Amino acid sequence: MVNFKEEIAKLIAEHVEGLSLEEIQGMIEIPQDKKMGDYAFPCFKLAKTLRKAPPLIAMGIAKGIEENEIFEKVEQVNAYVNMFVSKEALVKDVVSEVIAQGSEFGKSNVGEGKPVIVEFSSPNIAKPFHIGHIRSTVIGNSINKIYDAMGYDVIRINHLGDYGTQFGKMICAYRHWGNKEDVINEPIKTLLSYYTKFHVEAETHPELEDEAREIFTKLEHGEQEEVELWQWFRDESLKEFNRVYNMLGISFDSYAGESFYSDKMPRFVQELKDKGLLEESRGAQIVDLEEEGLGVALITKSDGSTLYITRDIAAAVYRKETYDFYKNIYVVASQQNLHFQQWFKILEKMGYEYSKDCVHVPFGLVSLEEGTMSTRHGRVVFLEDVLNRAVDQTKEIIKEKGVNTDNIDETAKQVGIGAVIFNELSNNRIKDYVFSWDKVLDFNGETGPYVQYTYARCASVLRNAGEEEASKAMDVANLKAEYITGDSAYELAKLLYALPQTVIDAGEKYEPSVVTRHIVNIAQGFNRFYHDEHILVDNEDEKVAKLALVAATKTAIKNGLALLGMEAPERM
Ligand code: ARG
């Protein structure tokens, strides 16, 4: 597509001195108010060097650039040069590009094949995969897709919580009270119940604690029986996690979790010692970060066992050595802010300059609306149950509304699960939010179903036009753009034009909600156009041009939804 900002910067550069092309481009604004044009250039900054009043400078520039075919109109208003792009040129350019690029539209090459790690989801095995995990899972998945669209080589890692003393307890409990069938039927609920039973029993039988410790030591030393049990718990848990990942359409390149680093840590403990960073404190080994205002980080316990943070340090070094990452991104709750600050700092003190390329992307808490789900006494709400319920409720709504679909089960899945994902990605990630069924499944609000419905509406318009007309619309060389320059058509085309840059902005901020909001804007823009204009008119050229805009919108929505990890139903 024509990069209007860049073209305009080139034109302006011919009329101002002392500013680089990049500086000028950086100064160009996109006014909120349409009356101020599509682009505006403020001249305040130039007053000093040019020794002229800003309005005079603006007037000079406006006069200088107005004779150019990319503009419909150029105006000086106070200190601003307001520029109105030729509607026809823009619309023609956008619509033909979107149609030509198809599923590639929205992508860019700013990442040029640089390796980026996105670590997300990372649940703890044998623990419930609950509603709280939806955040890292869905936000992380979207960030991975956004980075992929920016041209980076993304490596998706699930840093499973699959290591620690609790596995000694679980194996111990299994040996005393366990049952193989139960574990196979419902791994996580069963393993969790063993874990709970262990704690209850250990109160009256403290010797269980010693037994569990011993088992964990055996596990650490790689003793076959313990390793096999642990491996089995891990496999069964993963099967259950994978059911959720399948529902969400998520996959990973690596499940190298905490256990993967269990034999890689001595090297770092030694290295910390050699670099004089380690101190002893009551038998434990610590790194003192008080001077940096980050407290004290515990590296090994008094019994020599390593900790969560030690494994993160080992993992970062391993990842650098294995993938030579350009960025190493962690999508993890904001409760762990201090943890990440601490070990990023330790890595830096160890002399690993790529500490600066490790990025913690935090997010706020999700809580449940009272009454909509049983949250009494902290009863866990499993993510799988939430997704299933979303699908079931969507099916009811579809039946009630008499929505026509080819396959109600498939549509209910796309819409129900999509609704949960969309809701999750609607707000700035750092905000806490309350999960509300009414909001999630509202077909008229700024929701997933609303956007998908708009997509299906585009599809239906094209179907109604008939195959022949729809295929004429794809012939962009003959596009008569003058028919799609009305207010709502033009605004819609501008929104499509902005999608690729929006994706880059979202990636730079690690903020999928930027994309979510933009897709809502596109959907609203389309519905305005659909309301304002009659599409299937008699005039053939006009009809085909309008259908081309519909087809371009359909593509943009589909690509946008894909970046969130959502599907787009053709009928609903
Ligand atoms: N398993 C951890 C939890 O559930 C999250 C892991 C985050 N990633 C990391 N590299 N520390 O809290």
Coordinates of C-alpha atoms and ligand atoms in Angstrom, one line a residue:
M1 CA 0.0 0.0 0.0
V2 CA 1.1 3.6 -0.5
N3 CA 2.7 4.8 2.7
F4 CA 0.9 8.1 2.9
K5 CA 2.8 9.4 5.9
E6 CA 6.1 8.7 4.1
E7 CA 4.9 10.3 0.8
I8 CA 3.7 13.4 2.7
A9 CA 6.9 13.6 4.7
K10 CA 8.9 13.6 1.4
L11 CA 6.7 16.5 0.1
I12 CA 7.1 18.5 3.3
A13 CA 10.8 17.9 3.4
E14 CA 11.2 20.0 0.2
H15 CA 9.8 23.0 2.0
V16 CA 11.5 22.8 5.5
E17 CA 15.1 22.8 6.3
G18 CA 16.9 21.2 9.2
L19 CA 14.7 18.2 9.8
S20 CA 15.3 14.7 8.6
L21 CA 12.7 12.7 6.8
E22 CA 12.1 10.5 9.8
E23 CA 11.7 13.5 12.1
I24 CA 9.1 14.9 9.8
Q25 CA 7.3 11.6 9.5
G26 CA 7.3 11.3 13.3
M27 CA 5.7 14.8 13.6
I28 CA 2.8 14.0 11.2
E29 CA -0.4 13.5 13.2
I30 CA -3.7 11.7 12.4
P31 CA -6.3 14.1 13.6
Q32 CA -9.2 12.8 15.7
D33 CA -11.6 15.2 14.1
K34 CA -12.2 14.4 10.4
K35 CA -12.7 18.1 9.6
M36 CA -8.9 18.6 10.2
G37 CA -8.1 16.2 7.4
D38 CA -6.6 12.8 7.2
Y39 CA -3.1 14.0 8.2
A40 CA -1.9 17.1 9.9
F41 CA 1.5 18.6 10.3
P42 CA 2.1 20.9 13.3
C43 CA 4.7 23.7 12.9
F44 CA 5.3 24.9 16.4
K45 CA 8.7 23.1 16.6
L46 CA 9.9 24.9 13.5
A47 CA 9.4 28.4 14.8
K48 CA 12.7 28.6 16.6
T49 CA 15.0 27.5 13.7
L50 CA 13.0 29.3 11.0
R51 CA 12.5 32.4 13.1
K52 CA 8.9 32.8 11.9
A53 CA 5.5 32.5 13.4
P54 CA 4.1 28.9 13.2
P55 CA 1.0 29.9 11.2
L56 CA 3.2 31.6 8.6
I57 CA 5.4 28.5 8.4
A58 CA 2.2 26.3 8.0
M59 CA 0.9 28.6 5.3
G60 CA 4.2 28.3 3.4
I61 CA 4.2 24.6 3.5
A62 CA 0.6 24.3 2.6
K63 CA 1.1 26.5 -0.5
G64 CA 4.2 24.5 -1.4
I65 CA 2.6 21.0 -1.3
E66 CA -1.0 21.5 -2.4
E67 CA -0.4 20.9 -6.1
N68 CA 0.0 17.2 -5.8
E69 CA -2.4 14.5 -7.0
I70 CA -2.3 12.6 -3.7
F71 CA -4.2 15.5 -2.1
E72 CA -7.8 16.5 -2.5
K73 CA -7.2 19.6 -0.4
V74 CA -4.5 21.2 1.7
E75 CA -5.3 23.8 4.3
Q76 CA -3.4 25.9 6.8
V77 CA -5.3 26.3 10.1
N78 CA -3.3 28.2 12.8
A79 CA 0.0 26.4 13.2
Y80 CA -1.2 23.3 11.3
V81 CA -1.1 22.1 7.8
N82 CA -4.2 20.0 7.4
M83 CA -4.1 17.5 4.5
F84 CA -7.0 15.7 2.9
V85 CA -5.9 12.7 0.9
S86 CA -7.5 12.0 -2.4
K87 CA -10.3 9.7 -1.4
E88 CA -10.4 7.9 -4.7
A89 CA -6.7 7.2 -4.6
L90 CA -6.7 5.9 -1.1
V91 CA -9.7 3.7 -1.5
K92 CA -8.5 2.2 -4.7
D93 CA -5.1 1.6 -3.3
V94 CA -6.4 0.0 -0.1
V95 CA -9.1 -2.2 -1.5
S96 CA -7.0 -3.5 -4.3
E97 CA -4.1 -4.2 -1.9
V98 CA -6.2 -6.0 0.6
I99 CA -7.8 -8.2 -2.1
A100 CA -4.5 -8.9 -3.7
Q101 CA -2.8 -9.8 -0.4
G102 CA -5.6 -11.9 1.0
S103 CA -4.5 -13.8 4.1
E104 CA -1.2 -11.9 4.0
F105 CA -2.9 -8.6 4.5
G106 CA -1.9 -7.0 7.9
K107 CA 1.6 -8.6 7.9
S108 CA 4.8 -6.8 7.7
N109 CA 8.5 -7.6 7.7
V110 CA 9.7 -5.4 10.5
G111 CA 10.9 -8.5 12.3
E112 CA 12.9 -9.8 9.3
G113 CA 13.3 -13.4 10.5
K114 CA 14.7 -12.4 14.0
P115 CA 14.1 -15.1 16.6
V116 CA 11.6 -14.1 19.3
I117 CA 10.6 -16.4 22.1
V118 CA 7.1 -16.0 23.5
E119 CA 6.7 -18.0 26.7
F120 CA 3.1 -18.3 27.7
S121 CA 0.5 -20.4 29.6
S122 CA 3.0 -22.4 31.7
P123 CA 0.6 -24.1 34.1
N124 CA 1.7 -26.3 36.9
I125 CA 1.2 -30.0 36.3
A126 CA -1.1 -31.9 38.6
K127 CA -2.7 -28.6 39.5
P128 CA -6.0 -27.3 38.0
F129 CA -5.9 -25.5 34.7
H130 CA -8.3 -22.9 35.9
I131 CA -10.0 -19.6 34.8
G132 CA -7.0 -17.6 36.0
H133 CA -4.8 -19.3 33.4
I134 CA -6.8 -18.0 30.6
R135 CA -5.0 -14.8 30.7
S136 CA -1.4 -15.9 30.0
T137 CA -2.7 -18.5 27.6
V138 CA -4.8 -16.2 25.4
I139 CA -2.8 -13.1 25.7
G140 CA 0.4 -15.0 25.0
N141 CA -1.1 -16.8 22.0
S142 CA -2.1 -13.5 20.5
I143 CA 1.3 -11.9 21.1
N144 CA 2.9 -14.9 19.4
K145 CA 0.6 -14.4 16.4
I146 CA 1.2 -10.7 16.2
Y147 CA 5.0 -11.2 16.3
D148 CA 4.7 -13.8 13.6
A149 CA 2.7 -11.3 11.5
M150 CA 5.5 -8.8 12.0
G151 CA 7.9 -11.2 10.4
Y152 CA 9.7 -12.5 13.5
D153 CA 10.5 -16.2 13.8
V154 CA 8.5 -17.0 16.9
I155 CA 9.3 -19.9 19.2
R156 CA 6.4 -20.7 21.5
I157 CA 7.4 -22.1 24.8
N158 CA 5.3 -23.6 27.6
H159 CA 7.5 -23.4 30.7
L160 CA 5.6 -26.1 32.5
G161 CA 5.7 -26.0 36.3
D162 CA 6.7 -29.6 36.5
Y163 CA 9.3 -29.7 39.2
G164 CA 9.6 -29.2 42.9
T165 CA 9.2 -30.9 46.3
Q166 CA 5.4 -31.2 45.8
F167 CA 6.1 -34.1 43.5
G168 CA 7.6 -36.0 46.3
K169 CA 4.4 -35.5 48.3
M170 CA 2.2 -36.5 45.4
I171 CA 4.2 -39.7 44.7
C172 CA 4.1 -40.5 48.4
A173 CA 0.3 -40.0 48.5
Y174 CA -0.2 -42.0 45.4
R175 CA 1.7 -44.9 46.9
H176 CA -0.4 -44.8 50.1
W177 CA -3.9 -44.1 48.8
G178 CA -3.7 -44.0 45.0
N179 CA -5.6 -45.7 42.3
K180 CA -4.4 -45.9 38.7
E181 CA -7.8 -45.9 37.1
D182 CA -8.8 -42.7 38.9
V183 CA -5.7 -40.9 37.7
I184 CA -6.3 -42.0 34.1
N185 CA -10.0 -41.0 34.2
E186 CA -9.5 -37.6 35.8
P187 CA -5.8 -36.9 36.2
I188 CA -5.7 -33.4 37.6
K189 CA -8.7 -33.7 40.0
T190 CA -7.4 -37.0 41.3
L191 CA -3.8 -35.9 41.7
L192 CA -4.9 -32.8 43.4
S193 CA -7.0 -34.8 45.8
Y194 CA -3.9 -36.9 46.7
Y195 CA -2.0 -33.7 47.3
T196 CA -4.7 -32.4 49.6
K197 CA -5.0 -35.7 51.4
F198 CA -1.3 -35.7 52.0
H199 CA -1.4 -32.4 53.8
V200 CA -4.3 -33.5 56.0
E201 CA -2.6 -36.8 56.9
A202 CA 0.8 -35.2 57.4
E203 CA -0.7 -33.2 60.3
T204 CA -1.1 -36.3 62.4
H205 CA 1.6 -38.3 60.7
P206 CA 4.6 -36.0 60.3
E207 CA 6.8 -38.9 59.2
L208 CA 5.0 -38.6 55.9
E209 CA 6.9 -35.3 55.3
D210 CA 10.2 -37.2 55.6
E211 CA 9.1 -39.9 53.3
A212 CA 8.1 -37.3 50.7
R213 CA 11.4 -35.5 51.0
E214 CA 13.2 -38.8 50.5
I215 CA 11.1 -39.6 47.4
F216 CA 11.9 -36.2 46.0
T217 CA 15.6 -36.7 46.5
K218 CA 15.3 -40.0 44.6
L219 CA 13.4 -38.2 41.8
E220 CA 16.2 -35.6 41.7
H221 CA 18.8 -38.4 41.4
G222 CA 16.9 -39.9 38.6
E223 CA 15.8 -43.1 40.2
Q224 CA 13.7 -45.1 37.8
E225 CA 10.5 -45.8 39.8
E226 CA 10.1 -42.2 41.0
V227 CA 10.9 -40.8 37.6
E228 CA 8.4 -43.1 35.9
L229 CA 5.6 -42.0 38.3
W230 CA 6.5 -38.4 37.9
Q231 CA 6.6 -38.8 34.1
W232 CA 3.2 -40.5 34.1
F233 CA 1.7 -37.6 36.2
R234 CA 3.2 -35.2 33.8
D235 CA 1.9 -37.0 30.7
E236 CA -1.6 -37.4 32.1
S237 CA -1.7 -33.7 33.1
L238 CA -0.5 -32.7 29.7
K239 CA -3.3 -34.7 28.1
E240 CA -5.8 -32.7 30.1
F241 CA -4.0 -29.3 29.3
N242 CA -4.0 -30.3 25.6
R243 CA -7.7 -30.7 25.5
V244 CA -8.0 -27.0 26.4
Y245 CA -5.2 -26.0 24.0
N246 CA -7.1 -27.9 21.2
M247 CA -10.3 -26.1 22.0
L248 CA -8.4 -22.8 21.8
G249 CA -6.5 -23.8 18.7
I250 CA -3.2 -23.3 20.5
S251 CA 0.1 -25.2 20.1
F252 CA 3.6 -24.9 21.3
D253 CA 7.1 -25.5 19.9
S254 CA 8.5 -26.6 23.2
Y255 CA 7.3 -27.9 26.6
A256 CA 10.7 -27.5 28.2
G257 CA 9.5 -26.6 31.7
E258 CA 11.2 -26.3 35.0
S259 CA 12.2 -30.0 35.2
F260 CA 14.2 -29.6 32.0
Y261 CA 16.6 -27.3 33.8
S262 CA 17.0 -29.5 36.9
D263 CA 20.4 -30.7 35.8
K264 CA 21.5 -27.4 34.4
M265 CA 21.6 -25.4 37.6
P266 CA 24.8 -26.3 39.4
R267 CA 26.7 -24.5 36.7
F268 CA 24.9 -21.2 37.5
V269 CA 25.2 -21.6 41.3
Q270 CA 28.9 -22.0 40.8
E271 CA 29.0 -19.1 38.4
L272 CA 27.2 -16.9 40.8
K273 CA 29.8 -17.9 43.4
D274 CA 32.7 -17.2 41.1
K275 CA 31.4 -13.8 40.2
G276 CA 31.1 -13.0 43.9
L277 CA 27.4 -12.5 43.8
L278 CA 26.4 -15.3 46.1
E279 CA 26.1 -14.8 49.9
E280 CA 25.3 -17.2 52.6
S281 CA 22.4 -16.5 54.9
R282 CA 21.3 -19.0 57.5
G283 CA 22.6 -21.9 55.5
A284 CA 20.8 -20.7 52.3
Q285 CA 22.5 -19.0 49.3
I286 CA 21.2 -15.6 48.4
V287 CA 21.9 -12.7 46.0
D288 CA 21.5 -9.4 47.8
L289 CA 19.6 -6.9 45.7
E290 CA 18.8 -4.4 48.5
E291 CA 20.9 -1.7 46.8
E292 CA 18.7 -2.0 43.7
G293 CA 15.6 -1.9 45.8
L294 CA 14.8 -5.5 44.9
G295 CA 15.2 -7.2 48.2
V296 CA 16.9 -10.5 48.5
A297 CA 16.7 -13.4 46.0
L298 CA 16.9 -16.9 47.4
I299 CA 19.0 -19.1 45.1
T300 CA 19.4 -22.4 47.0
K301 CA 17.7 -23.5 50.2
S302 CA 19.7 -24.7 53.2
D303 CA 19.3 -28.3 52.0
G304 CA 20.9 -27.3 48.7
S305 CA 17.7 -27.6 46.6
T306 CA 17.3 -25.0 44.0
L307 CA 14.3 -22.7 43.5
Y308 CA 12.0 -21.3 40.8
I309 CA 14.2 -18.3 40.3
T310 CA 17.3 -20.5 39.8
R311 CA 15.5 -22.4 37.0
D312 CA 14.5 -19.2 35.3
I313 CA 18.1 -18.0 35.2
A314 CA 19.2 -21.4 33.8
A315 CA 16.3 -21.3 31.3
A316 CA 17.2 -17.8 30.0
V317 CA 20.8 -18.8 29.4
Y318 CA 19.8 -22.0 27.7
R319 CA 17.4 -20.2 25.5
K320 CA 20.0 -17.7 24.4
E321 CA 22.5 -20.5 23.7
T322 CA 19.8 -22.5 21.8
Y323 CA 17.8 -19.9 19.9
D324 CA 20.0 -16.8 20.0
F325 CA 16.8 -14.8 20.7
Y326 CA 16.4 -11.2 19.7
K327 CA 13.7 -11.0 22.4
N328 CA 12.7 -13.4 25.1
I329 CA 9.1 -12.5 26.1
Y330 CA 7.4 -13.8 29.3
V331 CA 3.6 -13.5 29.5
V332 CA 3.2 -13.9 33.2
A333 CA 0.9 -12.3 35.9
S334 CA 1.8 -9.0 37.5
Q335 CA 2.0 -10.8 40.9
Q336 CA 5.4 -12.0 39.7
N337 CA 6.8 -8.6 38.9
L338 CA 9.4 -8.7 41.6
H339 CA 10.5 -12.2 40.6
F340 CA 11.2 -11.1 37.1
Q341 CA 12.9 -7.8 38.2
Q342 CA 15.1 -9.8 40.5
W343 CA 16.3 -12.4 38.1
F344 CA 16.7 -9.9 35.1
K345 CA 18.9 -7.9 37.5
I346 CA 20.9 -11.0 38.5
L347 CA 21.4 -12.0 34.9
E348 CA 22.7 -8.4 34.2
K349 CA 25.1 -8.6 37.2
M350 CA 26.4 -11.9 35.8
G351 CA 27.4 -10.0 32.8
Y352 CA 24.8 -11.3 30.3
E353 CA 24.0 -8.3 28.3
Y354 CA 20.9 -10.0 26.8
S355 CA 19.2 -9.5 30.1
K356 CA 17.9 -6.3 28.4
D357 CA 16.3 -8.4 25.7
C358 CA 14.2 -10.4 28.3
V359 CA 10.8 -8.8 28.6
H360 CA 8.2 -9.5 31.3
V361 CA 4.7 -8.8 29.9
P362 CA 2.5 -8.7 33.0
F363 CA -1.3 -8.7 33.2
G364 CA -3.9 -8.1 35.9
L365 CA -6.3 -10.5 37.7
V366 CA -9.5 -12.0 36.4
S367 CA -12.2 -12.5 38.9
L368 CA -15.6 -14.1 38.7
E369 CA -18.9 -12.3 39.0
E370 CA -20.8 -13.6 42.0
G371 CA -23.6 -15.9 41.1
T372 CA -22.7 -16.5 37.5
M373 CA -20.3 -19.4 38.5
S374 CA -20.0 -21.1 41.8
T375 CA -17.0 -19.5 43.3
R376 CA -18.0 -20.2 46.9
H377 CA -15.1 -21.1 49.1
G378 CA -12.6 -20.6 46.4
R379 CA -13.9 -23.6 44.5
V380 CA -11.8 -23.8 41.4
V381 CA -13.4 -23.0 38.1
F382 CA -11.8 -25.1 35.4
L383 CA -11.0 -23.4 32.2
E384 CA -12.3 -26.3 30.3
D385 CA -15.7 -26.0 32.0
V386 CA -15.8 -22.3 31.2
L387 CA -15.2 -23.0 27.5
N388 CA -17.7 -25.8 27.4
R389 CA -20.3 -23.6 29.0
A390 CA -19.6 -20.9 26.5
V391 CA -20.2 -23.3 23.6
D392 CA -23.4 -24.7 25.2
Q393 CA -24.8 -21.2 25.9
T394 CA -24.0 -20.1 22.4
K395 CA -25.8 -23.0 21.0
E396 CA -28.9 -22.0 22.9
I397 CA -28.6 -18.4 21.7
I398 CA -28.2 -19.5 18.1
K399 CA -31.3 -21.7 18.4
E400 CA -33.3 -19.0 20.1
K401 CA -32.3 -16.4 17.5
G402 CA -33.0 -18.8 14.6
V403 CA -29.5 -18.0 13.3
N404 CA -28.9 -20.0 10.1
T405 CA -25.7 -22.1 10.1
D406 CA -24.5 -25.1 8.1
N407 CA -23.3 -26.8 11.3
I408 CA -24.7 -25.6 14.6
D409 CA -22.0 -27.5 16.6
E410 CA -19.2 -26.0 14.7
T411 CA -20.6 -22.5 14.7
A412 CA -21.3 -22.7 18.4
K413 CA -17.7 -23.7 19.0
Q414 CA -16.3 -20.9 16.9
V415 CA -18.5 -18.3 18.4
G416 CA -18.6 -19.5 22.0
I417 CA -14.9 -20.0 22.4
G418 CA -14.2 -16.9 20.3
A419 CA -16.4 -14.9 22.6
V420 CA -14.3 -15.9 25.6
I421 CA -11.0 -15.1 23.8
F422 CA -12.3 -11.8 22.5
N423 CA -13.5 -10.7 25.9
E424 CA -10.1 -11.6 27.4
L425 CA -8.4 -9.4 24.8
S426 CA -10.7 -6.5 24.9
N427 CA -9.1 -4.5 27.8
N428 CA -5.6 -3.4 28.4
R429 CA -4.0 -6.5 29.8
I430 CA -2.7 -4.8 33.0
K431 CA -6.3 -4.1 34.1
D432 CA -8.0 -6.4 36.5
Y433 CA -11.4 -7.5 35.1
V434 CA -14.5 -9.3 36.1
F435 CA -15.6 -12.2 33.9
S436 CA -19.3 -11.7 33.1
W437 CA -21.3 -14.2 31.0
D438 CA -23.7 -11.4 29.9
K439 CA -20.9 -9.3 28.5
V440 CA -19.0 -12.2 26.9
L441 CA -22.0 -13.5 24.9
D442 CA -23.7 -10.2 24.1
F443 CA -24.3 -10.3 20.3
N444 CA -24.7 -6.5 20.1
G445 CA -22.0 -5.2 22.3
E446 CA -18.3 -4.7 21.4
T447 CA -17.9 -8.5 21.6
G448 CA -16.5 -11.4 19.6
P449 CA -20.0 -12.5 18.5
Y450 CA -20.7 -9.0 17.2
V451 CA -17.5 -9.0 15.1
Q452 CA -18.0 -12.5 13.8
Y453 CA -21.6 -11.7 13.0
T454 CA -20.4 -8.7 11.0
Y455 CA -17.9 -11.0 9.2
A456 CA -20.8 -13.5 8.4
R457 CA -22.8 -10.5 7.1
C458 CA -20.0 -9.6 4.7
A459 CA -20.0 -13.2 3.5
S460 CA -23.7 -13.2 3.1
V461 CA -23.7 -10.0 1.0
L462 CA -21.2 -11.6 -1.3
R463 CA -23.2 -14.8 -1.5
N464 CA -26.4 -12.9 -2.3
A465 CA -24.6 -11.0 -5.1
G466 CA -23.9 -14.3 -6.8
E467 CA -20.7 -16.0 -7.8
E468 CA -20.2 -14.0 -11.0
E469 CA -20.5 -10.6 -9.4
A470 CA -18.4 -11.6 -6.4
S471 CA -15.6 -12.7 -8.7
K472 CA -15.8 -9.5 -10.7
A473 CA -15.2 -7.7 -7.4
M474 CA -11.9 -9.5 -7.1
D475 CA -10.7 -8.1 -10.4
V476 CA -9.1 -5.1 -8.8
A477 CA -7.4 -3.8 -11.9
N478 CA -10.9 -2.7 -13.1
L479 CA -12.0 -1.3 -9.7
K480 CA -14.1 1.9 -10.2
A481 CA -13.1 3.4 -6.9
E482 CA -15.2 6.6 -7.4
Y483 CA -18.2 4.7 -6.3
I484 CA -16.8 3.9 -2.8
T485 CA -15.8 7.4 -1.7
G486 CA -18.9 8.2 0.3
D487 CA -18.4 9.2 3.9
S488 CA -18.9 5.8 5.5
A489 CA -17.2 3.9 2.7
Y490 CA -14.2 6.2 2.9
E491 CA -14.0 5.9 6.7
L492 CA -14.1 2.1 6.4
A493 CA -11.4 2.1 3.8
K494 CA -9.2 4.2 6.1
L495 CA -9.7 1.7 8.9
L496 CA -8.6 -1.1 6.6
Y497 CA -5.6 0.9 5.6
A498 CA -4.6 1.3 9.3
L499 CA -4.6 -2.4 10.1
P500 CA -1.0 -3.3 9.3
Q501 CA 0.4 -0.3 11.4
T502 CA -2.0 -1.2 14.2
V503 CA -0.6 -4.7 14.3
I504 CA 2.9 -3.3 14.6
D505 CA 1.8 -0.9 17.4
A506 CA 0.2 -3.8 19.2
G507 CA 3.4 -5.8 18.9
E508 CA 5.6 -3.0 20.2
K509 CA 3.3 -2.5 23.2
Y510 CA 2.8 -6.3 23.7
E511 CA -0.9 -5.3 23.8
P512 CA -3.3 -7.4 21.7
S513 CA -6.2 -5.2 22.8
V514 CA -5.0 -2.6 20.3
V515 CA -5.9 -5.1 17.6
T516 CA -9.1 -6.1 19.3
R517 CA -10.3 -2.5 19.4
H518 CA -9.3 -1.9 15.8
I519 CA -11.3 -4.9 14.6
V520 CA -14.3 -3.6 16.6
N521 CA -13.9 -0.3 14.8
I522 CA -13.7 -2.0 11.4
A523 CA -16.9 -4.0 12.2
Q524 CA -18.7 -0.8 13.3
G525 CA -17.4 1.0 10.2
F526 CA -18.7 -1.8 8.0
N527 CA -22.1 -1.8 9.7
R528 CA -22.4 2.0 9.2
F529 CA -21.5 1.5 5.5
Y530 CA -24.1 -1.3 5.2
H531 CA -26.7 0.9 6.8
D532 CA -25.9 4.1 4.8
E533 CA -25.5 2.6 1.3
H534 CA -27.4 0.2 -0.9
I535 CA -24.9 -2.3 -2.0
L536 CA -26.6 -4.5 -4.6
V537 CA -27.6 -1.6 -6.9
D538 CA -28.5 -1.8 -10.6
N539 CA -25.4 0.1 -11.8
E540 CA -23.0 -2.7 -12.5
D541 CA -19.7 -0.8 -11.9
E542 CA -21.1 0.7 -8.7
K543 CA -22.2 -2.7 -7.4
V544 CA -18.9 -4.4 -8.2
A545 CA -16.9 -1.6 -6.5
K546 CA -19.0 -1.9 -3.4
L547 CA -18.7 -5.6 -3.4
A548 CA -14.9 -5.2 -3.6
L549 CA -15.0 -3.1 -0.4
V550 CA -17.1 -5.7 1.3
A551 CA -14.7 -8.4 0.2
A552 CA -11.7 -6.4 1.5
T553 CA -13.5 -5.8 4.8
K554 CA -14.2 -9.5 5.1
T555 CA -10.5 -10.3 4.6
A556 CA -9.4 -7.7 7.1
I557 CA -11.8 -9.0 9.8
K558 CA -10.7 -12.5 9.2
N559 CA -7.0 -11.7 9.4
G560 CA -7.6 -9.6 12.5
L561 CA -9.5 -12.3 14.3
A562 CA -6.8 -14.8 13.4
L563 CA -4.3 -12.6 15.3
L564 CA -6.4 -12.9 18.4
G565 CA -6.6 -16.7 17.9
M566 CA -10.2 -16.7 16.7
E567 CA -12.0 -18.2 13.8
A568 CA -14.4 -16.5 11.4
P569 CA -17.7 -18.3 10.6
E570 CA -19.1 -17.9 7.1
R571 CA -22.7 -18.1 8.3
M572 CA -24.3 -17.1 11.5
Ligands
ARG1 N1 4.2 -22.0 36.5 C1 4.1 -20.7 36.9 C2 2.8 -20.4 37.6 O1 1.8 -21.1 37.3 C3 4.3 -19.7 35.8 C4 5.6 -19.8 35.1 C5 6.0 -18.5 34.5 N2 7.2 -18.5 33.7 C6 8.4 -18.4 34.2 N3 9.4 -18.5 33.4 N4 8.7 -18.2 35.5 O2 2.7 -19.5 38.4

